[in-house]
Amino acid sequence: RFEDVLEPTADGQDVNVRRRIKEPINKDQLLALVGESCHLRLDLGLKVPALDQFVHTVEGTPEQRAHAQDLAYRETQIRGWRSQKGDDTYLSLVAEGRACALDPELSGLEVTGPTKLDFIAENVAQRYGATKDHTFPKDPPGVQGALQVVFMSQGVPHGKEARSYGRLRAKLVEQGVPAERIRLVHDYDAGPQRARLYEDCRAGKVSVLIGSFNKMGYGVNIQDRLSDIHIADVGWNPAD
């Protein structure tokens, strides 16, 4: 079943009418196809924790708004243009806009006001204060504190430069989160090092774990003490 919807243009200055899928009408057939390769059980009565979801809007700084206008103008210059190597493309403009929205310093902009990183740090620090004394049923004596995970796919550490990850960690420390209880997944190589990191998370030694969808999106067993998940930016892949 289809419907006509209004969608913003790439520069965000206008809208277009697009025909999109509203909902499938062959759900039974789709379930039958899935059932050929897996076994679905919907009658186990498993208890799952309640989920509270919040979407926060952060006001852009003057520099970010000016940069967005520049990106909008550059988008008008590539309409119908066969791009050459090094030219702007729609993907490069979107990527640049996403990076600037998260952390203006990724775009070389001066920071003159609160950014998304400041908001995330404040939110995570508040939740740290509320959960740092929390205990779990199987905790040994002296172990306490919940775990928060921050998914951030841009501004990942590069070489010795921590970039947005380092700036967020510094802001968290300024807000009162102990530095030794903040870990960056990119500091740990896949394999034994990463396994020990996740073991520390389950053992109550980590309060905040920062990583990307690529490195923590699946196959990570750290939910024992997990209380909050903060998604700083939207990933490229549909599964993100």
JSON list of C-alpha atoms in Angstrom, two decimals:
[
{"chain": "A", "resi": 1, "resn": "ARG", "atom": "CA", "xyz": [0.00, 0.00, 0.00]},
{"chain": "A", "resi": 2, "resn": "PHE", "atom": "CA", "xyz": [1.41, 3.38, -1.04]},
{"chain": "A", "resi": 3, "resn": "GLU", "atom": "CA", "xyz": [0.85, 6.98, -0.06]},
{"chain": "A", "resi": 4, "resn": "ASP", "atom": "CA", "xyz": [2.04, 10.39, -1.25]},
{"chain": "A", "resi": 5, "resn": "VAL", "atom": "CA", "xyz": [4.17, 12.20, 1.30]},
{"chain": "A", "resi": 6, "resn": "LEU", "atom": "CA", "xyz": [5.95, 15.55, 1.50]},
{"chain": "A", "resi": 7, "resn": "GLU", "atom": "CA", "xyz": [9.72, 15.24, 1.84]},
{"chain": "A", "resi": 8, "resn": "PRO", "atom": "CA", "xyz": [12.26, 18.04, 2.25]},
{"chain": "A", "resi": 9, "resn": "THR", "atom": "CA", "xyz": [14.76, 18.60, -0.52]},
{"chain": "A", "resi": 10, "resn": "ALA", "atom": "CA", "xyz": [18.45, 17.96, 0.06]},
{"chain": "A", "resi": 11, "resn": "ASP", "atom": "CA", "xyz": [19.09, 21.58, 1.00]},
{"chain": "A", "resi": 12, "resn": "GLY", "atom": "CA", "xyz": [16.13, 21.69, 3.39]},
{"chain": "A", "resi": 13, "resn": "GLN", "atom": "CA", "xyz": [14.74, 24.78, 1.68]},
{"chain": "A", "resi": 14, "resn": "ASP", "atom": "CA", "xyz": [11.80, 23.18, -0.15]},
{"chain": "A", "resi": 15, "resn": "VAL", "atom": "CA", "xyz": [9.61, 20.06, -0.25]},
{"chain": "A", "resi": 16, "resn": "ASN", "atom": "CA", "xyz": [8.73, 17.50, -2.91]},
{"chain": "A", "resi": 17, "resn": "VAL", "atom": "CA", "xyz": [5.86, 15.04, -3.17]},
{"chain": "A", "resi": 18, "resn": "ARG", "atom": "CA", "xyz": [7.11, 11.44, -3.19]},
{"chain": "A", "resi": 19, "resn": "ARG", "atom": "CA", "xyz": [5.21, 8.16, -3.45]},
{"chain": "A", "resi": 20, "resn": "ARG", "atom": "CA", "xyz": [6.34, 5.84, -0.66]},
{"chain": "A", "resi": 21, "resn": "ILE", "atom": "CA", "xyz": [5.36, 2.46, 0.75]},
{"chain": "A", "resi": 22, "resn": "LYS", "atom": "CA", "xyz": [2.99, 2.89, 3.70]},
{"chain": "A", "resi": 23, "resn": "GLU", "atom": "CA", "xyz": [2.63, -0.72, 4.83]},
{"chain": "A", "resi": 24, "resn": "PRO", "atom": "CA", "xyz": [2.93, -4.22, 3.32]},
{"chain": "A", "resi": 25, "resn": "ILE", "atom": "CA", "xyz": [-0.27, -6.06, 2.47]},
{"chain": "A", "resi": 26, "resn": "ASN", "atom": "CA", "xyz": [1.30, -9.53, 2.29]},
{"chain": "A", "resi": 27, "resn": "LYS", "atom": "CA", "xyz": [2.46, -9.93, 5.88]},
{"chain": "A", "resi": 28, "resn": "ASP", "atom": "CA", "xyz": [1.36, -13.57, 6.10]},
{"chain": "A", "resi": 29, "resn": "GLN", "atom": "CA", "xyz": [3.40, -14.48, 3.02]},
{"chain": "A", "resi": 30, "resn": "LEU", "atom": "CA", "xyz": [6.44, -12.60, 4.39]},
{"chain": "A", "resi": 31, "resn": "LEU", "atom": "CA", "xyz": [6.19, -14.47, 7.70]},
{"chain": "A", "resi": 32, "resn": "ALA", "atom": "CA", "xyz": [5.94, -17.76, 5.80]},
{"chain": "A", "resi": 33, "resn": "LEU", "atom": "CA", "xyz": [9.16, -16.94, 3.92]},
{"chain": "A", "resi": 34, "resn": "VAL", "atom": "CA", "xyz": [10.95, -16.04, 7.16]},
{"chain": "A", "resi": 35, "resn": "GLY", "atom": "CA", "xyz": [9.70, -19.25, 8.71]},
{"chain": "A", "resi": 36, "resn": "GLU", "atom": "CA", "xyz": [11.57, -21.25, 6.08]},
{"chain": "A", "resi": 37, "resn": "SER", "atom": "CA", "xyz": [14.92, -20.18, 7.53]},
{"chain": "A", "resi": 38, "resn": "CYS", "atom": "CA", "xyz": [14.22, -19.56, 11.24]},
{"chain": "A", "resi": 39, "resn": "HIS", "atom": "CA", "xyz": [11.92, -20.60, 14.05]},
{"chain": "A", "resi": 40, "resn": "LEU", "atom": "CA", "xyz": [9.88, -17.81, 15.64]},
{"chain": "A", "resi": 41, "resn": "ARG", "atom": "CA", "xyz": [8.52, -18.15, 19.18]},
{"chain": "A", "resi": 42, "resn": "LEU", "atom": "CA", "xyz": [6.10, -15.48, 20.32]},
{"chain": "A", "resi": 43, "resn": "ASP", "atom": "CA", "xyz": [4.60, -17.40, 23.24]},
{"chain": "A", "resi": 44, "resn": "LEU", "atom": "CA", "xyz": [7.52, -17.54, 25.70]},
{"chain": "A", "resi": 45, "resn": "GLY", "atom": "CA", "xyz": [6.22, -14.79, 27.96]},
{"chain": "A", "resi": 46, "resn": "LEU", "atom": "CA", "xyz": [9.68, -13.34, 28.53]},
{"chain": "A", "resi": 47, "resn": "LYS", "atom": "CA", "xyz": [9.93, -10.42, 30.90]},
{"chain": "A", "resi": 48, "resn": "VAL", "atom": "CA", "xyz": [11.64, -7.42, 29.35]},
{"chain": "A", "resi": 49, "resn": "PRO", "atom": "CA", "xyz": [12.34, -4.05, 30.98]},
{"chain": "A", "resi": 50, "resn": "ALA", "atom": "CA", "xyz": [10.18, -1.08, 30.14]},
{"chain": "A", "resi": 51, "resn": "LEU", "atom": "CA", "xyz": [11.65, 1.23, 27.52]},
{"chain": "A", "resi": 52, "resn": "ASP", "atom": "CA", "xyz": [11.43, 5.00, 27.73]},
{"chain": "A", "resi": 53, "resn": "GLN", "atom": "CA", "xyz": [12.50, 6.80, 24.57]},
{"chain": "A", "resi": 54, "resn": "PHE", "atom": "CA", "xyz": [13.26, 10.50, 24.27]},
{"chain": "A", "resi": 55, "resn": "VAL", "atom": "CA", "xyz": [14.19, 12.62, 21.25]},
{"chain": "A", "resi": 56, "resn": "HIS", "atom": "CA", "xyz": [16.04, 15.83, 22.11]},
{"chain": "A", "resi": 57, "resn": "THR", "atom": "CA", "xyz": [16.45, 18.84, 19.87]},
{"chain": "A", "resi": 58, "resn": "VAL", "atom": "CA", "xyz": [19.59, 20.92, 20.27]},
{"chain": "A", "resi": 59, "resn": "GLU", "atom": "CA", "xyz": [19.69, 24.48, 18.96]},
{"chain": "A", "resi": 60, "resn": "GLY", "atom": "CA", "xyz": [22.48, 25.09, 16.48]},
{"chain": "A", "resi": 61, "resn": "THR", "atom": "CA", "xyz": [25.15, 27.68, 17.09]},
{"chain": "A", "resi": 62, "resn": "PRO", "atom": "CA", "xyz": [25.38, 30.72, 14.76]},
{"chain": "A", "resi": 63, "resn": "GLU", "atom": "CA", "xyz": [28.40, 29.11, 13.08]},
{"chain": "A", "resi": 64, "resn": "GLN", "atom": "CA", "xyz": [26.50, 25.88, 12.48]},
{"chain": "A", "resi": 65, "resn": "ARG", "atom": "CA", "xyz": [23.53, 27.73, 10.98]},
{"chain": "A", "resi": 66, "resn": "ALA", "atom": "CA", "xyz": [25.82, 29.73, 8.69]},
{"chain": "A", "resi": 67, "resn": "HIS", "atom": "CA", "xyz": [27.56, 26.51, 7.63]},
{"chain": "A", "resi": 68, "resn": "ALA", "atom": "CA", "xyz": [24.19, 24.92, 6.85]},
{"chain": "A", "resi": 69, "resn": "GLN", "atom": "CA", "xyz": [23.36, 27.86, 4.57]},
{"chain": "A", "resi": 70, "resn": "ASP", "atom": "CA", "xyz": [26.70, 27.40, 2.82]},
{"chain": "A", "resi": 71, "resn": "LEU", "atom": "CA", "xyz": [25.95, 23.71, 2.27]},
{"chain": "A", "resi": 72, "resn": "ALA", "atom": "CA", "xyz": [22.53, 24.62, 0.87]},
{"chain": "A", "resi": 73, "resn": "TYR", "atom": "CA", "xyz": [24.13, 27.00, -1.62]},
{"chain": "A", "resi": 74, "resn": "ARG", "atom": "CA", "xyz": [26.74, 24.42, -2.64]},
{"chain": "A", "resi": 75, "resn": "GLU", "atom": "CA", "xyz": [23.92, 21.92, -3.25]},
{"chain": "A", "resi": 76, "resn": "THR", "atom": "CA", "xyz": [22.36, 24.28, -5.80]},
{"chain": "A", "resi": 77, "resn": "GLN", "atom": "CA", "xyz": [25.67, 24.35, -7.69]},
{"chain": "A", "resi": 78, "resn": "ILE", "atom": "CA", "xyz": [25.75, 20.60, -8.32]},
{"chain": "A", "resi": 79, "resn": "ARG", "atom": "CA", "xyz": [22.20, 20.08, -9.59]},
{"chain": "A", "resi": 80, "resn": "GLY", "atom": "CA", "xyz": [22.47, 18.40, -12.96]},
{"chain": "A", "resi": 81, "resn": "TRP", "atom": "CA", "xyz": [26.26, 18.63, -12.85]},
{"chain": "A", "resi": 82, "resn": "ARG", "atom": "CA", "xyz": [28.40, 15.60, -13.62]},
{"chain": "A", "resi": 83, "resn": "SER", "atom": "CA", "xyz": [30.85, 15.76, -10.75]},
{"chain": "A", "resi": 84, "resn": "GLN", "atom": "CA", "xyz": [34.58, 15.32, -11.17]},
{"chain": "A", "resi": 85, "resn": "LYS", "atom": "CA", "xyz": [37.04, 13.97, -8.62]},
{"chain": "A", "resi": 86, "resn": "GLY", "atom": "CA", "xyz": [37.23, 16.39, -5.70]},
{"chain": "A", "resi": 87, "resn": "ASP", "atom": "CA", "xyz": [33.89, 18.09, -6.47]},
{"chain": "A", "resi": 88, "resn": "ASP", "atom": "CA", "xyz": [30.99, 18.29, -4.04]},
{"chain": "A", "resi": 89, "resn": "THR", "atom": "CA", "xyz": [28.48, 15.45, -4.24]},
{"chain": "A", "resi": 90, "resn": "TYR", "atom": "CA", "xyz": [25.19, 14.96, -2.44]},
{"chain": "A", "resi": 91, "resn": "LEU", "atom": "CA", "xyz": [26.76, 12.33, -0.23]},
{"chain": "A", "resi": 92, "resn": "SER", "atom": "CA", "xyz": [29.73, 14.53, 0.67]},
{"chain": "A", "resi": 93, "resn": "LEU", "atom": "CA", "xyz": [27.46, 17.46, 1.52]},
{"chain": "A", "resi": 94, "resn": "VAL", "atom": "CA", "xyz": [25.22, 15.29, 3.70]},
{"chain": "A", "resi": 95, "resn": "ALA", "atom": "CA", "xyz": [28.26, 13.81, 5.45]},
{"chain": "A", "resi": 96, "resn": "GLU", "atom": "CA", "xyz": [29.69, 17.28, 6.08]},
{"chain": "A", "resi": 97, "resn": "GLY", "atom": "CA", "xyz": [26.36, 18.48, 7.45]},
{"chain": "A", "resi": 98, "resn": "ARG", "atom": "CA", "xyz": [26.04, 15.49, 9.77]},
{"chain": "A", "resi": 99, "resn": "ALA", "atom": "CA", "xyz": [29.54, 16.00, 11.12]},
{"chain": "A", "resi": 100, "resn": "CYS", "atom": "CA", "xyz": [28.98, 19.71, 11.73]},
{"chain": "A", "resi": 101, "resn": "ALA", "atom": "CA", "xyz": [25.67, 19.04, 13.49]},
{"chain": "A", "resi": 102, "resn": "LEU", "atom": "CA", "xyz": [27.42, 16.72, 15.95]},
{"chain": "A", "resi": 103, "resn": "ASP", "atom": "CA", "xyz": [30.63, 18.66, 16.52]},
{"chain": "A", "resi": 104, "resn": "PRO", "atom": "CA", "xyz": [31.42, 21.96, 14.74]},
{"chain": "A", "resi": 105, "resn": "GLU", "atom": "CA", "xyz": [35.13, 21.38, 15.27]},
{"chain": "A", "resi": 106, "resn": "LEU", "atom": "CA", "xyz": [34.95, 18.47, 12.81]},
{"chain": "A", "resi": 107, "resn": "SER", "atom": "CA", "xyz": [34.22, 21.12, 10.16]},
{"chain": "A", "resi": 108, "resn": "GLY", "atom": "CA", "xyz": [36.92, 23.48, 11.40]},
{"chain": "A", "resi": 109, "resn": "LEU", "atom": "CA", "xyz": [34.39, 25.89, 12.89]},
{"chain": "A", "resi": 110, "resn": "GLU", "atom": "CA", "xyz": [34.89, 28.00, 15.97]},
{"chain": "A", "resi": 111, "resn": "VAL", "atom": "CA", "xyz": [32.70, 26.92, 18.90]},
{"chain": "A", "resi": 112, "resn": "THR", "atom": "CA", "xyz": [30.98, 29.93, 20.48]},
{"chain": "A", "resi": 113, "resn": "GLY", "atom": "CA", "xyz": [28.06, 28.23, 22.22]},
{"chain": "A", "resi": 114, "resn": "PRO", "atom": "CA", "xyz": [26.75, 24.94, 23.57]},
{"chain": "A", "resi": 115, "resn": "THR", "atom": "CA", "xyz": [26.81, 22.07, 21.07]},
{"chain": "A", "resi": 116, "resn": "LYS", "atom": "CA", "xyz": [25.32, 18.61, 20.90]},
{"chain": "A", "resi": 117, "resn": "LEU", "atom": "CA", "xyz": [28.37, 17.25, 22.71]},
{"chain": "A", "resi": 118, "resn": "ASP", "atom": "CA", "xyz": [27.69, 19.59, 25.63]},
{"chain": "A", "resi": 119, "resn": "PHE", "atom": "CA", "xyz": [24.06, 18.45, 25.80]},
{"chain": "A", "resi": 120, "resn": "ILE", "atom": "CA", "xyz": [25.05, 14.77, 25.67]},
{"chain": "A", "resi": 121, "resn": "ALA", "atom": "CA", "xyz": [27.67, 15.24, 28.38]},
{"chain": "A", "resi": 122, "resn": "GLU", "atom": "CA", "xyz": [25.19, 17.00, 30.65]},
{"chain": "A", "resi": 123, "resn": "ASN", "atom": "CA", "xyz": [22.55, 14.31, 30.11]},
{"chain": "A", "resi": 124, "resn": "VAL", "atom": "CA", "xyz": [24.99, 11.43, 30.65]},
{"chain": "A", "resi": 125, "resn": "ALA", "atom": "CA", "xyz": [26.43, 13.09, 33.79]},
{"chain": "A", "resi": 126, "resn": "GLN", "atom": "CA", "xyz": [22.95, 13.56, 35.24]},
{"chain": "A", "resi": 127, "resn": "ARG", "atom": "CA", "xyz": [22.15, 9.90, 34.67]},
{"chain": "A", "resi": 128, "resn": "TYR", "atom": "CA", "xyz": [25.51, 8.92, 36.17]},
{"chain": "A", "resi": 129, "resn": "GLY", "atom": "CA", "xyz": [24.64, 10.80, 39.35]},
{"chain": "A", "resi": 130, "resn": "ALA", "atom": "CA", "xyz": [21.27, 9.04, 39.48]},
{"chain": "A", "resi": 131, "resn": "THR", "atom": "CA", "xyz": [22.62, 5.51, 38.90]},
{"chain": "A", "resi": 132, "resn": "LYS", "atom": "CA", "xyz": [26.17, 5.44, 40.34]},
{"chain": "A", "resi": 133, "resn": "ASP", "atom": "CA", "xyz": [24.99, 3.81, 43.58]},
{"chain": "A", "resi": 134, "resn": "HIS", "atom": "CA", "xyz": [22.64, 1.34, 41.93]},
{"chain": "A", "resi": 135, "resn": "THR", "atom": "CA", "xyz": [23.20, -2.32, 42.78]},
{"chain": "A", "resi": 136, "resn": "PHE", "atom": "CA", "xyz": [22.15, -5.45, 40.91]},
{"chain": "A", "resi": 137, "resn": "PRO", "atom": "CA", "xyz": [20.97, -8.80, 42.35]},
{"chain": "A", "resi": 138, "resn": "LYS", "atom": "CA", "xyz": [24.17, -10.75, 41.59]},
{"chain": "A", "resi": 139, "resn": "ASP", "atom": "CA", "xyz": [26.63, -8.02, 42.60]},
{"chain": "A", "resi": 140, "resn": "PRO", "atom": "CA", "xyz": [29.39, -9.00, 45.03]},
{"chain": "A", "resi": 141, "resn": "PRO", "atom": "CA", "xyz": [29.93, -6.67, 48.03]},
{"chain": "A", "resi": 142, "resn": "GLY", "atom": "CA", "xyz": [31.30, -3.26, 47.06]},
{"chain": "A", "resi": 143, "resn": "VAL", "atom": "CA", "xyz": [30.21, -3.38, 43.41]},
{"chain": "A", "resi": 144, "resn": "GLN", "atom": "CA", "xyz": [27.68, -0.81, 42.31]},
{"chain": "A", "resi": 145, "resn": "GLY", "atom": "CA", "xyz": [26.78, 1.55, 39.49]},
{"chain": "A", "resi": 146, "resn": "ALA", "atom": "CA", "xyz": [24.95, 1.20, 36.19]},
{"chain": "A", "resi": 147, "resn": "LEU", "atom": "CA", "xyz": [26.41, 1.38, 32.67]},
{"chain": "A", "resi": 148, "resn": "GLN", "atom": "CA", "xyz": [25.58, 3.92, 29.97]},
{"chain": "A", "resi": 149, "resn": "VAL", "atom": "CA", "xyz": [26.44, 3.49, 26.31]},
{"chain": "A", "resi": 150, "resn": "VAL", "atom": "CA", "xyz": [26.94, 6.38, 23.87]},
{"chain": "A", "resi": 151, "resn": "PHE", "atom": "CA", "xyz": [26.73, 5.48, 20.17]},
{"chain": "A", "resi": 152, "resn": "MET", "atom": "CA", "xyz": [28.64, 8.01, 18.08]},
{"chain": "A", "resi": 153, "resn": "SER", "atom": "CA", "xyz": [29.69, 7.11, 14.55]},
{"chain": "A", "resi": 154, "resn": "GLN", "atom": "CA", "xyz": [31.41, 10.38, 13.67]},
{"chain": "A", "resi": 155, "resn": "GLY", "atom": "CA", "xyz": [34.45, 12.04, 15.15]},
{"chain": "A", "resi": 156, "resn": "VAL", "atom": "CA", "xyz": [35.94, 8.67, 16.06]},
{"chain": "A", "resi": 157, "resn": "PRO", "atom": "CA", "xyz": [39.56, 8.63, 17.28]},
{"chain": "A", "resi": 158, "resn": "HIS", "atom": "CA", "xyz": [42.16, 8.74, 14.52]},
{"chain": "A", "resi": 159, "resn": "GLY", "atom": "CA", "xyz": [45.69, 7.79, 15.43]},
{"chain": "A", "resi": 160, "resn": "LYS", "atom": "CA", "xyz": [46.65, 9.66, 18.57]},
{"chain": "A", "resi": 161, "resn": "GLU", "atom": "CA", "xyz": [43.90, 12.26, 18.05]},
{"chain": "A", "resi": 162, "resn": "ALA", "atom": "CA", "xyz": [40.77, 11.49, 20.10]},
{"chain": "A", "resi": 163, "resn": "ARG", "atom": "CA", "xyz": [38.67, 14.06, 18.18]},
{"chain": "A", "resi": 164, "resn": "SER", "atom": "CA", "xyz": [34.96, 14.20, 19.19]},
{"chain": "A", "resi": 165, "resn": "TYR", "atom": "CA", "xyz": [35.33, 11.15, 21.43]},
{"chain": "A", "resi": 166, "resn": "GLY", "atom": "CA", "xyz": [38.06, 12.90, 23.40]},
{"chain": "A", "resi": 167, "resn": "ARG", "atom": "CA", "xyz": [36.10, 16.13, 23.61]},
{"chain": "A", "resi": 168, "resn": "LEU", "atom": "CA", "xyz": [33.04, 14.30, 24.92]},
{"chain": "A", "resi": 169, "resn": "ARG", "atom": "CA", "xyz": [35.17, 12.46, 27.49]},
{"chain": "A", "resi": 170, "resn": "ALA", "atom": "CA", "xyz": [36.68, 15.76, 28.67]},
{"chain": "A", "resi": 171, "resn": "LYS", "atom": "CA", "xyz": [33.23, 17.31, 29.02]},
{"chain": "A", "resi": 172, "resn": "LEU", "atom": "CA", "xyz": [32.03, 14.30, 31.03]},
{"chain": "A", "resi": 173, "resn": "VAL", "atom": "CA", "xyz": [34.98, 14.66, 33.40]},
{"chain": "A", "resi": 174, "resn": "GLU", "atom": "CA", "xyz": [34.16, 18.36, 33.80]},
{"chain": "A", "resi": 175, "resn": "GLN", "atom": "CA", "xyz": [30.59, 17.32, 34.71]},
{"chain": "A", "resi": 176, "resn": "GLY", "atom": "CA", "xyz": [31.85, 15.02, 37.48]},
{"chain": "A", "resi": 177, "resn": "VAL", "atom": "CA", "xyz": [32.14, 11.59, 35.87]},
{"chain": "A", "resi": 178, "resn": "PRO", "atom": "CA", "xyz": [35.42, 9.93, 36.96]},
{"chain": "A", "resi": 179, "resn": "ALA", "atom": "CA", "xyz": [37.83, 9.66, 34.04]},
{"chain": "A", "resi": 180, "resn": "GLU", "atom": "CA", "xyz": [38.77, 6.07, 34.91]},
{"chain": "A", "resi": 181, "resn": "ARG", "atom": "CA", "xyz": [35.13, 5.02, 34.55]},
{"chain": "A", "resi": 182, "resn": "ILE", "atom": "CA", "xyz": [34.86, 6.34, 30.97]},
{"chain": "A", "resi": 183, "resn": "ARG", "atom": "CA", "xyz": [36.06, 4.02, 28.22]},
{"chain": "A", "resi": 184, "resn": "LEU", "atom": "CA", "xyz": [36.37, 4.45, 24.45]},
{"chain": "A", "resi": 185, "resn": "VAL", "atom": "CA", "xyz": [35.84, 1.20, 22.55]},
{"chain": "A", "resi": 186, "resn": "HIS", "atom": "CA", "xyz": [38.33, 2.37, 19.90]},
{"chain": "A", "resi": 187, "resn": "ASP", "atom": "CA", "xyz": [41.12, 2.16, 22.51]},
{"chain": "A", "resi": 188, "resn": "TYR", "atom": "CA", "xyz": [40.74, -1.62, 22.55]},
{"chain": "A", "resi": 189, "resn": "ASP", "atom": "CA", "xyz": [41.67, -3.93, 19.69]},
{"chain": "A", "resi": 190, "resn": "ALA", "atom": "CA", "xyz": [39.17, -6.58, 18.64]},
{"chain": "A", "resi": 191, "resn": "GLY", "atom": "CA", "xyz": [39.77, -9.91, 20.37]},
{"chain": "A", "resi": 192, "resn": "PRO", "atom": "CA", "xyz": [41.10, -10.38, 23.90]},
{"chain": "A", "resi": 193, "resn": "GLN", "atom": "CA", "xyz": [41.39, -6.64, 24.63]},
{"chain": "A", "resi": 194, "resn": "ARG", "atom": "CA", "xyz": [37.80, -5.96, 23.61]},
{"chain": "A", "resi": 195, "resn": "ALA", "atom": "CA", "xyz": [36.62, -9.02, 25.56]},
{"chain": "A", "resi": 196, "resn": "ARG", "atom": "CA", "xyz": [38.31, -7.71, 28.73]},
{"chain": "A", "resi": 197, "resn": "LEU", "atom": "CA", "xyz": [36.66, -4.32, 28.18]},
{"chain": "A", "resi": 198, "resn": "TYR", "atom": "CA", "xyz": [33.22, -5.92, 28.00]},
{"chain": "A", "resi": 199, "resn": "GLU", "atom": "CA", "xyz": [34.03, -8.01, 31.07]},
{"chain": "A", "resi": 200, "resn": "ASP", "atom": "CA", "xyz": [34.82, -4.78, 32.95]},
{"chain": "A", "resi": 201, "resn": "CYS", "atom": "CA", "xyz": [31.48, -3.37, 31.81]},
{"chain": "A", "resi": 202, "resn": "ARG", "atom": "CA", "xyz": [29.64, -6.38, 33.22]},
{"chain": "A", "resi": 203, "resn": "ALA", "atom": "CA", "xyz": [31.69, -6.24, 36.44]},
{"chain": "A", "resi": 204, "resn": "GLY", "atom": "CA", "xyz": [30.69, -2.66, 37.25]},
{"chain": "A", "resi": 205, "resn": "LYS", "atom": "CA", "xyz": [34.09, -1.08, 36.49]},
{"chain": "A", "resi": 206, "resn": "VAL", "atom": "CA", "xyz": [32.77, 1.10, 33.64]},
{"chain": "A", "resi": 207, "resn": "SER", "atom": "CA", "xyz": [30.09, 3.80, 33.90]},
{"chain": "A", "resi": 208, "resn": "VAL", "atom": "CA", "xyz": [30.20, 5.20, 30.34]},
{"chain": "A", "resi": 209, "resn": "LEU", "atom": "CA", "xyz": [31.23, 3.35, 27.18]},
{"chain": "A", "resi": 210, "resn": "ILE", "atom": "CA", "xyz": [31.55, 5.39, 23.96]},
{"chain": "A", "resi": 211, "resn": "GLY", "atom": "CA", "xyz": [31.69, 3.66, 20.59]},
{"chain": "A", "resi": 212, "resn": "SER", "atom": "CA", "xyz": [30.34, 3.51, 17.06]},
{"chain": "A", "resi": 213, "resn": "PHE", "atom": "CA", "xyz": [27.57, 1.41, 15.55]},
{"chain": "A", "resi": 214, "resn": "ASN", "atom": "CA", "xyz": [30.24, -0.35, 13.53]},
{"chain": "A", "resi": 215, "resn": "LYS", "atom": "CA", "xyz": [32.12, -1.58, 16.60]},
{"chain": "A", "resi": 216, "resn": "MET", "atom": "CA", "xyz": [29.26, -1.96, 19.11]},
{"chain": "A", "resi": 217, "resn": "GLY", "atom": "CA", "xyz": [26.13, -2.36, 17.00]},
{"chain": "A", "resi": 218, "resn": "TYR", "atom": "CA", "xyz": [25.88, -6.12, 17.42]},
{"chain": "A", "resi": 219, "resn": "GLY", "atom": "CA", "xyz": [27.49, -9.03, 19.24]},
{"chain": "A", "resi": 220, "resn": "VAL", "atom": "CA", "xyz": [28.26, -7.00, 22.38]},
{"chain": "A", "resi": 221, "resn": "ASN", "atom": "CA", "xyz": [27.28, -8.67, 25.65]},
{"chain": "A", "resi": 222, "resn": "ILE", "atom": "CA", "xyz": [27.19, -5.79, 28.16]},
{"chain": "A", "resi": 223, "resn": "GLN", "atom": "CA", "xyz": [23.49, -5.52, 28.93]},
{"chain": "A", "resi": 224, "resn": "ASP", "atom": "CA", "xyz": [23.78, -6.82, 32.53]},
{"chain": "A", "resi": 225, "resn": "ARG", "atom": "CA", "xyz": [24.13, -3.35, 34.04]},
{"chain": "A", "resi": 226, "resn": "LEU", "atom": "CA", "xyz": [22.91, -1.25, 31.12]},
{"chain": "A", "resi": 227, "resn": "SER", "atom": "CA", "xyz": [20.57, 1.58, 32.11]},
{"chain": "A", "resi": 228, "resn": "ASP", "atom": "CA", "xyz": [20.82, 4.15, 29.30]},
{"chain": "A", "resi": 229, "resn": "ILE", "atom": "CA", "xyz": [21.64, 4.23, 25.59]},
{"chain": "A", "resi": 230, "resn": "HIS", "atom": "CA", "xyz": [22.43, 7.61, 24.05]},
{"chain": "A", "resi": 231, "resn": "ILE", "atom": "CA", "xyz": [22.46, 7.83, 20.24]},
{"chain": "A", "resi": 232, "resn": "ALA", "atom": "CA", "xyz": [24.48, 10.91, 19.33]},
{"chain": "A", "resi": 233, "resn": "ASP", "atom": "CA", "xyz": [24.09, 10.64, 15.55]},
{"chain": "A", "resi": 234, "resn": "VAL", "atom": "CA", "xyz": [22.19, 8.52, 13.08]},
{"chain": "A", "resi": 235, "resn": "GLY", "atom": "CA", "xyz": [24.20, 5.86, 11.27]},
{"chain": "A", "resi": 236, "resn": "TRP", "atom": "CA", "xyz": [24.33, 5.38, 7.51]},
{"chain": "A", "resi": 237, "resn": "ASN", "atom": "CA", "xyz": [23.11, 1.78, 7.49]},
{"chain": "A", "resi": 238, "resn": "PRO", "atom": "CA", "xyz": [19.41, 0.89, 7.87]},
{"chain": "A", "resi": 239, "resn": "ALA", "atom": "CA", "xyz": [20.28, -1.55, 10.67]},
{"chain": "A", "resi": 240, "resn": "ASP", "atom": "CA", "xyz": [21.83, 1.30, 12.68]}
]
